[in-house]
Short mmCIF file of C-alpha atoms in Angstrom, two decimals:
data_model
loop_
_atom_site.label_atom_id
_atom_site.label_comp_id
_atom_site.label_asym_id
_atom_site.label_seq_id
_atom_site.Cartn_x
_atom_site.Cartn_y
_atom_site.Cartn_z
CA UNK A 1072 32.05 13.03 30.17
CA UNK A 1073 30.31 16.18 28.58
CA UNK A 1074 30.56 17.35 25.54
CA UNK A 1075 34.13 19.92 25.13
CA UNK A 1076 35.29 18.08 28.55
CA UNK A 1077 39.00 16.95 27.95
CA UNK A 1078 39.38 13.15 28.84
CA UNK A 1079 41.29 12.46 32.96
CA UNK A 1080 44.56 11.61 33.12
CA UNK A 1081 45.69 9.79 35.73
CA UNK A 1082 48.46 11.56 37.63
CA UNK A 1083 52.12 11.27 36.84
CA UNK A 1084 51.39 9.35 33.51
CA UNK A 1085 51.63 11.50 30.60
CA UNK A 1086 48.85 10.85 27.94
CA UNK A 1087 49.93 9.25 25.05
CA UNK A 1088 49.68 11.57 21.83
CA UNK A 1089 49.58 8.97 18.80
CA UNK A 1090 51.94 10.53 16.23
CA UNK A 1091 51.16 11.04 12.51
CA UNK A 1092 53.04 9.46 9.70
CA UNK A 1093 52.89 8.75 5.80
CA UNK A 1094 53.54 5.22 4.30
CA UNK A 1095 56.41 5.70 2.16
CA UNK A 1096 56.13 3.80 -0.77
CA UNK A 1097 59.37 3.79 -3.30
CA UNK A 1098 58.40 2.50 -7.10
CA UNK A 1099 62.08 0.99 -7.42
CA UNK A 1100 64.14 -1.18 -10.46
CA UNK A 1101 67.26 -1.92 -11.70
CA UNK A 1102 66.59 -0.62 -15.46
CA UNK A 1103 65.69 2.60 -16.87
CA UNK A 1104 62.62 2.74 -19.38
CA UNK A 1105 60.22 0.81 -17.72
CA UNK A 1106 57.88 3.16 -17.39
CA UNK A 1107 58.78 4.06 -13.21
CA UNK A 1108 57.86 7.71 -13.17
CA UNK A 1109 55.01 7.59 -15.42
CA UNK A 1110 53.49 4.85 -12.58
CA UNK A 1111 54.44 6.86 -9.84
CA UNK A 1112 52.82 9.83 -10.83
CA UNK A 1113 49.76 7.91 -11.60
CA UNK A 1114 49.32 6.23 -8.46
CA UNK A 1115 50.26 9.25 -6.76
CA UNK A 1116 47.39 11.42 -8.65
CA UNK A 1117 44.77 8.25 -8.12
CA UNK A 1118 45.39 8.50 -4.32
CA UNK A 1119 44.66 12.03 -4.03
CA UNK A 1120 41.95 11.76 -6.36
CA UNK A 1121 40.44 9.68 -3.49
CA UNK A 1122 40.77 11.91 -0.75
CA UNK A 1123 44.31 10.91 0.45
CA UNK A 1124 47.35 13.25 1.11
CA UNK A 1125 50.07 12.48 -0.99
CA UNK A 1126 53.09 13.65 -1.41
CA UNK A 1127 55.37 12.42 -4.80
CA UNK A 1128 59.31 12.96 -4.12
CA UNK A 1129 61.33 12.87 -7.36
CA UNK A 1130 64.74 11.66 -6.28
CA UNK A 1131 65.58 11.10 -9.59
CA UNK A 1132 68.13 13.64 -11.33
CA UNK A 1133 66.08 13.62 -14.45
CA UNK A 1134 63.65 15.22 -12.67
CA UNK A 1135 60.65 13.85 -14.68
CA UNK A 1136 58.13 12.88 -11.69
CA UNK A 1137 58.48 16.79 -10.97
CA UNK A 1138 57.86 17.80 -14.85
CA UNK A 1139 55.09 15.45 -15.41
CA UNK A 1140 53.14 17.07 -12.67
CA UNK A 1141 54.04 20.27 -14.33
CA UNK A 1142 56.84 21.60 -12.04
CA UNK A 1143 60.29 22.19 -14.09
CA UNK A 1144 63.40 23.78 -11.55
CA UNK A 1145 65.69 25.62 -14.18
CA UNK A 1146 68.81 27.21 -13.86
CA UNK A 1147 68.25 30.68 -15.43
CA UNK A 1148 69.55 33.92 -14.33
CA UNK A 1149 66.24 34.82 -13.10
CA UNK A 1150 65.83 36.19 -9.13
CA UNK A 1151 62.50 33.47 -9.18
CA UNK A 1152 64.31 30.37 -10.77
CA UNK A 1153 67.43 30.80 -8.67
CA UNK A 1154 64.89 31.01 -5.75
CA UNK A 1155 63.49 27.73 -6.87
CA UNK A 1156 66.93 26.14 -7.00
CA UNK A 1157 66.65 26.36 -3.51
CA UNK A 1158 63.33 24.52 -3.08
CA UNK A 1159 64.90 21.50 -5.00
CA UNK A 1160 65.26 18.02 -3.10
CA UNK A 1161 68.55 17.72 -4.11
CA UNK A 1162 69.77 20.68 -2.34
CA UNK A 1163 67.84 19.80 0.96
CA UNK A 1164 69.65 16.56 1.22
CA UNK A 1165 72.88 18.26 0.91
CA UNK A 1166 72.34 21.07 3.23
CA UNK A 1167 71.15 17.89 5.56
CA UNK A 1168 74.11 15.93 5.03
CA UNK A 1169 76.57 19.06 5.82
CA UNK A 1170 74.14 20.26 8.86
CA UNK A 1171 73.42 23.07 7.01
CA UNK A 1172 70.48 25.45 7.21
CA UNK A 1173 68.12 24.53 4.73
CA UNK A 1174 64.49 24.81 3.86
CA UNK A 1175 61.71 22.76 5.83
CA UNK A 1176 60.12 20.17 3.60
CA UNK A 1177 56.92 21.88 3.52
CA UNK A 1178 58.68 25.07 2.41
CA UNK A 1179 60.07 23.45 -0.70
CA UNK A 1180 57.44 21.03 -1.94
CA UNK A 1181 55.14 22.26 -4.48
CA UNK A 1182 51.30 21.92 -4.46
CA UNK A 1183 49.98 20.60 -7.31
CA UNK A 1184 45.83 19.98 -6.15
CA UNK A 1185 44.57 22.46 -7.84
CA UNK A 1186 46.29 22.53 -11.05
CA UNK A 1187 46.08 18.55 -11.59
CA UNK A 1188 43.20 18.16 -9.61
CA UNK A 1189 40.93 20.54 -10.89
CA UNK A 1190 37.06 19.27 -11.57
CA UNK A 1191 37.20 16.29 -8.75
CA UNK A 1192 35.49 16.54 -5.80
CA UNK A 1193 36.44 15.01 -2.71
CA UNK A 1194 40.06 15.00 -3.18
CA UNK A 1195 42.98 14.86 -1.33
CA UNK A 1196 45.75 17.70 -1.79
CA UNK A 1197 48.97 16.45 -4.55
CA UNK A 1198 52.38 18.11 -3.89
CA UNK A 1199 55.49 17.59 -5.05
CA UNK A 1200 59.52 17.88 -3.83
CA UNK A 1201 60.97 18.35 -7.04
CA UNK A 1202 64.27 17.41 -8.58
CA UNK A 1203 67.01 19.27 -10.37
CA UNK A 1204 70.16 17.79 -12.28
CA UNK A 1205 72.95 19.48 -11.20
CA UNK A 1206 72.25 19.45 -7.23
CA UNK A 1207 70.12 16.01 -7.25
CA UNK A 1208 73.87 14.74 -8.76
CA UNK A 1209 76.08 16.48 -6.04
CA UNK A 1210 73.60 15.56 -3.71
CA UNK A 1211 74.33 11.32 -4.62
CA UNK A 1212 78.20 12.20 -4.87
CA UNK A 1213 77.27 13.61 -1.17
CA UNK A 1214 76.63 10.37 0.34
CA UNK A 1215 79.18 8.77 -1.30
CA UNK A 1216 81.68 10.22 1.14
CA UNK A 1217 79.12 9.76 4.43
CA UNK A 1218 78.77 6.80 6.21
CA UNK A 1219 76.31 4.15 5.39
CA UNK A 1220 73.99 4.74 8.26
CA UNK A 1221 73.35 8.28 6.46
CA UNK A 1222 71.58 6.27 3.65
CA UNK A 1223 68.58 6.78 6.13
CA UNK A 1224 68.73 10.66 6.07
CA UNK A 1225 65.78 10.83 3.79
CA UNK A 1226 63.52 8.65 5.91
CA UNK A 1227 64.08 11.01 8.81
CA UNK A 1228 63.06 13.78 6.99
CA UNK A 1229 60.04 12.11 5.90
CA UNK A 1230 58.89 11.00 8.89
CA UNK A 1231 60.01 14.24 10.66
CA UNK A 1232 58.43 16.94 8.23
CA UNK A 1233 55.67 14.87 5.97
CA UNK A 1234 53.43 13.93 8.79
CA UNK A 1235 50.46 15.78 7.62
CA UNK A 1236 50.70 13.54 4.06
CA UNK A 1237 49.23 10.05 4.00
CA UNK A 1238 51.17 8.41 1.52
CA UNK A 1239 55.16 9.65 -0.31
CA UNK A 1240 55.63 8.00 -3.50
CA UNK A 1241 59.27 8.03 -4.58
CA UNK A 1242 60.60 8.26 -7.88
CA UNK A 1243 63.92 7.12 -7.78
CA UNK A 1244 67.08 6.31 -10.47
CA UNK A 1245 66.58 3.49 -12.61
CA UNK A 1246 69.91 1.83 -11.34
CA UNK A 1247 71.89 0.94 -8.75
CA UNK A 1248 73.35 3.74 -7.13
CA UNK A 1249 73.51 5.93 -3.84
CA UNK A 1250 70.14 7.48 -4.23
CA UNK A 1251 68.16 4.30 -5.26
CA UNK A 1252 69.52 2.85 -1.34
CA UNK A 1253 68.66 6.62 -0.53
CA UNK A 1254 65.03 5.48 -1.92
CA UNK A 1255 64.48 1.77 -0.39
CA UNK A 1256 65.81 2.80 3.21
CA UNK A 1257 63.11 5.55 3.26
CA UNK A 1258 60.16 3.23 2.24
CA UNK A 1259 57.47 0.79 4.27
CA UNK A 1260 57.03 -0.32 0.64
CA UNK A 1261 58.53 -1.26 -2.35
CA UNK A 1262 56.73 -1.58 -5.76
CA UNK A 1263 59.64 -2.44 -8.89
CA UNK A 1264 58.15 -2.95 -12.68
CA UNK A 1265 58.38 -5.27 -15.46
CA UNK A 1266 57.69 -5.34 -19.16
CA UNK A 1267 57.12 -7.99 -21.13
CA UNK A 1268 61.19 -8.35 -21.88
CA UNK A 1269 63.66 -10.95 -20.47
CA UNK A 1270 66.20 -9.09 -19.12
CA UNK A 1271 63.56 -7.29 -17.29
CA UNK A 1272 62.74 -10.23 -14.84
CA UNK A 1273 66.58 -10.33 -13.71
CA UNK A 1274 66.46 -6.55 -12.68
CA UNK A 1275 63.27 -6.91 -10.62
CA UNK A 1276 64.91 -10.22 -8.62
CA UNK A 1277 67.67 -8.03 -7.96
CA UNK A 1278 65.85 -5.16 -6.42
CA UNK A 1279 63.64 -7.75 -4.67
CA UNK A 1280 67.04 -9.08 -3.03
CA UNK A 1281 68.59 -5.40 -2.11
CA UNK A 1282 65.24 -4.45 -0.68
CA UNK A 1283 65.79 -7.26 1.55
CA UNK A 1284 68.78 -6.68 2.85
CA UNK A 1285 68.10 -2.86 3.73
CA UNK A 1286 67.53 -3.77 7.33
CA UNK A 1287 70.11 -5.45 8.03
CA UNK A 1288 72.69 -2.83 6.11
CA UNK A 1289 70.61 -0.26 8.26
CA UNK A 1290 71.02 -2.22 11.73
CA UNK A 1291 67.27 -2.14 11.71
CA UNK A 1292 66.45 1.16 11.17
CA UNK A 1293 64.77 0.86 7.84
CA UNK A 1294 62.59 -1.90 7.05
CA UNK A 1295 61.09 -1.79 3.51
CA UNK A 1296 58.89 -4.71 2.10
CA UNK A 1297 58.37 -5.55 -1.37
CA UNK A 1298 54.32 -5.27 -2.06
CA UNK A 1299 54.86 -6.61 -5.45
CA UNK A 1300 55.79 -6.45 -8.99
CA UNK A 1301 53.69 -4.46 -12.07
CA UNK A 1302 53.59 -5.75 -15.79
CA UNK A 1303 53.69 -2.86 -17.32
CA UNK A 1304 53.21 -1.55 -21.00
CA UNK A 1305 52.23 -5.44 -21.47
CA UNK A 1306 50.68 -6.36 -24.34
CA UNK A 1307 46.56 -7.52 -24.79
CA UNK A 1308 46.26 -11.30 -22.96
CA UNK A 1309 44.73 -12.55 -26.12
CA UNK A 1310 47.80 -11.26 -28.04
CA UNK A 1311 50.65 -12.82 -25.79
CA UNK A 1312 53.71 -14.78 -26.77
CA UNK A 1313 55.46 -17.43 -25.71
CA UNK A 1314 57.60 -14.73 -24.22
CA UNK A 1315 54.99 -13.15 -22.60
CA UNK A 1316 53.87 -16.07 -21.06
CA UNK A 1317 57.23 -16.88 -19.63
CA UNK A 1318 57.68 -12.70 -18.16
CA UNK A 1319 54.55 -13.56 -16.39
CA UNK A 1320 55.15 -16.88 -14.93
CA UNK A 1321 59.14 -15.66 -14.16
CA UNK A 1322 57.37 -13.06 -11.83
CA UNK A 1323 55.12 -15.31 -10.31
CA UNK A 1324 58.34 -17.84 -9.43
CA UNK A 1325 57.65 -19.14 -5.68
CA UNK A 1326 54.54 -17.27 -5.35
CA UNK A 1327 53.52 -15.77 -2.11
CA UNK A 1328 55.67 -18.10 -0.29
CA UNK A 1329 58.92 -16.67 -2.38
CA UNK A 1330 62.28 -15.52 -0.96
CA UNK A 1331 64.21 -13.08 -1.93
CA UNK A 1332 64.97 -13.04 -5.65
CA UNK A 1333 63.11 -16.20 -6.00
CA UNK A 1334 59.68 -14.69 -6.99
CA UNK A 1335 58.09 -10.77 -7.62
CA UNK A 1336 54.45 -11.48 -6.14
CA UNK A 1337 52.84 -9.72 -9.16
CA UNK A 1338 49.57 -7.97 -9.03
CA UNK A 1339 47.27 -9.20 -11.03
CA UNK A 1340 46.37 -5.97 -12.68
CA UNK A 1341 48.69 -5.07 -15.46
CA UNK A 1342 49.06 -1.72 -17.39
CA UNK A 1343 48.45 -2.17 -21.10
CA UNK A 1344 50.44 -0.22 -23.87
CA UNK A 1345 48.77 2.67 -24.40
CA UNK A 1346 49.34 6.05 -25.60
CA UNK A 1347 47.79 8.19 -23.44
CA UNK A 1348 49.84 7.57 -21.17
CA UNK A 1349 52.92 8.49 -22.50
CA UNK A 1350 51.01 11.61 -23.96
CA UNK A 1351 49.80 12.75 -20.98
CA UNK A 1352 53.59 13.88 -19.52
CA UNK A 1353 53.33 17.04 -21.85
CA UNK A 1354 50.77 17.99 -20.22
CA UNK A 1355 51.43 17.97 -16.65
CA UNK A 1356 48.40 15.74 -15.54
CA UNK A 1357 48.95 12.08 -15.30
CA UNK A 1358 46.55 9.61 -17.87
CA UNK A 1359 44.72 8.43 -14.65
CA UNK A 1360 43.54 12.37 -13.74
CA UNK A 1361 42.52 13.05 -17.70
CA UNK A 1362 41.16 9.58 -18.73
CA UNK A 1363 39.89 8.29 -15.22
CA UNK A 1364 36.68 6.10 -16.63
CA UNK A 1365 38.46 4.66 -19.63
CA UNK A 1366 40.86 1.77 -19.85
CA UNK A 1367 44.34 2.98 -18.58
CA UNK A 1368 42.91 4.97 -15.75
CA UNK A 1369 40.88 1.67 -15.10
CA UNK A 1370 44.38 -0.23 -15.00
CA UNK A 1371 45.66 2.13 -12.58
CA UNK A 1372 42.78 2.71 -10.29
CA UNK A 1373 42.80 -1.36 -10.02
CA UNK A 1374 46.31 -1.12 -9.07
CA UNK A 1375 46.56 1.28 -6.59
CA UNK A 1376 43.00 -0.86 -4.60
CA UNK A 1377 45.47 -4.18 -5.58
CA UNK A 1378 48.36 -2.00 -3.22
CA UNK A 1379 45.97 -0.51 -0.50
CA UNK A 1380 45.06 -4.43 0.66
CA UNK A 1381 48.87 -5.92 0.41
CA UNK A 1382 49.94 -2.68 2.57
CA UNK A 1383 47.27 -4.15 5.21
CA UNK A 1384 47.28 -8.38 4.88
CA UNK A 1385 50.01 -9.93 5.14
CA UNK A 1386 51.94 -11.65 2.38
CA UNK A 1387 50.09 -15.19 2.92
CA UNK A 1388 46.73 -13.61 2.39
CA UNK A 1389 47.63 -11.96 -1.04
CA UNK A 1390 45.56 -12.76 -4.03
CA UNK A 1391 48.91 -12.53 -6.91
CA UNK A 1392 48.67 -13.42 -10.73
CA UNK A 1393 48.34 -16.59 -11.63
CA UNK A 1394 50.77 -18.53 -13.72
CA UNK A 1395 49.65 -18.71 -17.05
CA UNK A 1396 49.80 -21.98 -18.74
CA UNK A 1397 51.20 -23.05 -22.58
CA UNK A 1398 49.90 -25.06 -24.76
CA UNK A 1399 50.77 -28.66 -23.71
CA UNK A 1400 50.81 -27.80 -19.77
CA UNK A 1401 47.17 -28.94 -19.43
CA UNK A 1402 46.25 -31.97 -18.26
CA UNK A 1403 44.89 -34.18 -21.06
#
């Protein structure tokens, strides 16, 4: 076949056209203040940073994915700001729910390359669908009154309008509600959070056991998969407690071999307190884009490599944290 020759098809057999689509990942829990947004803007940003079309969706009505990459939806007066009311996710979904005319996804998202990305070569473009309080909160009192199989409306859209992206992050509520089933029935993946707290570990199980049953409640429509758990904002190794110890090995439970709710399959990079990160919302670039060769954009960069292989092994071939042992758990 020369060069510019299209390939032969044999008659009567249409050729097949492989279709586009983004792995959705959702960064999910069951508590607020662990530090969700903040990792899902920084995994999103470390993506694109290496050449990969992503997209970050803030589903959350806080709107803080969206404001930490420097997009804010207000509700002035203003001709412009109302306009932007009508770019904001929670308004798509309930123009969607209603069959309502309402902007195409790539009409309302916001690109964020060149402002965030600015001085990297090589990079992949950053947008954002971003969030707004008032209509992000009708919005989840939307599905309330639609049946369950709607909780998949999101994941249509996705796949339907986001095919040029190559990953969607998802911010989503830190609780169980509407929107966060909105969030796991759109995902391939799941990634949920811990800190070094007790009552932390019981949150994660739980999300590990509702993003398990999301295929079933979906009659097999939506098929999310946990990748794993993060310790986040833990604390120096040499400076753990007993406490810390026990987060850690909590996480670990079954290891690889865990069902649901009976173990998080952490990775074993952890995010360290530190903060730049924290700092770094004001100013609309996450810690990973302006600290990238020092230690928390180190952390992350590990993390999101740690996430690229689980999306492509499967669970048995996983390398996860190790338990960590006590003093007196040696052999002597």
């Amino acid at each position: 076949m020369t060069a510019n020759t299209l390939p032969e098809v044999t008659p009567g057999i249409s050729p097949v056209v492989e279709v586009r689509r983004p792995k959705v990942i959702a960064i999910a829990t069951q508590k607020g203040g662990v530090g969700k947004t903040t990792t899902t803007v920084n995994l999103g940003a470390r993506l694109a940073m290496a050449g990969y079309n992503v997209l970050i969706v803030d589903l959350e009505p806080q709107a803080q994915a969206g404001t930490a990459l420097g997009v804010t939806l207000g509700g002035g007066v203003d001709a412009d700001e109302a306009a932007e009311l009508g770019r904001s996710l929670g308004f798509i979904l309930q123009m969607a729910l209603q069959n309502f005319p309402r902007p195409h996804l790539q009409d309302a998202m916001f690109d964020r390359t060149e402002d965030v990305l600015d001085g990297f070569e090589g990079n992949g473009r950053l947008c954002v669908l971003a969030s707004e309080e008032a209509s992000m909160s009708a919005a989840q009192n939307a599905f309330i009154t639609k049946p369950y199989a709607m909780t998949a409306l999101l994941r249509r859209l996705l796949l339907a309008e986001a095919q040029q992206f190559d990953f969607v992050l998802i911010d989503t509520p830190p609780a169980v509600s509407h929107l966060n089933a909105v969030a796991l029935a759109a995902a391939d993946f799941v990634v949920t959070l811990c800190l070094p707290e007790y009552q932390s570990i019981k949150g994660a199980l739980v999300l590990s056991a509702a993003t398990h049953a999301v295929e079933k409640n979906t009659d097999g429509e939506c098929k999310p998969r946990l990748l794993g758990a993060l310790l986040n904002r833990s604390n120096p190794l040499s400076s753990w407690t007993v406490q810390d110890i026990e987060i850690r090995n909590g996480m670990v439970g079954d290891g690889v071999n865990a069902e649901p709710g009976r173990g998080l399959f952490p990775f074993v990079t952890d995010v360290r307190r530190d903060v730049r990160i924290s700092e770094s919302y004001i100013h609309g670039k996450p810690a990973v884009v302006r600290f990238t060769n020092q230690s928390c954009g180190k952390q992350y960069t590990a993390l999101v490599e740690e996430i690229l292989d689980r999306i492509e092994l499967p669970r048995e071939t996983w390398t996860i944290a190790e338990p960590v042992l006590m003093e007196g758990d040696a052999d002597d």
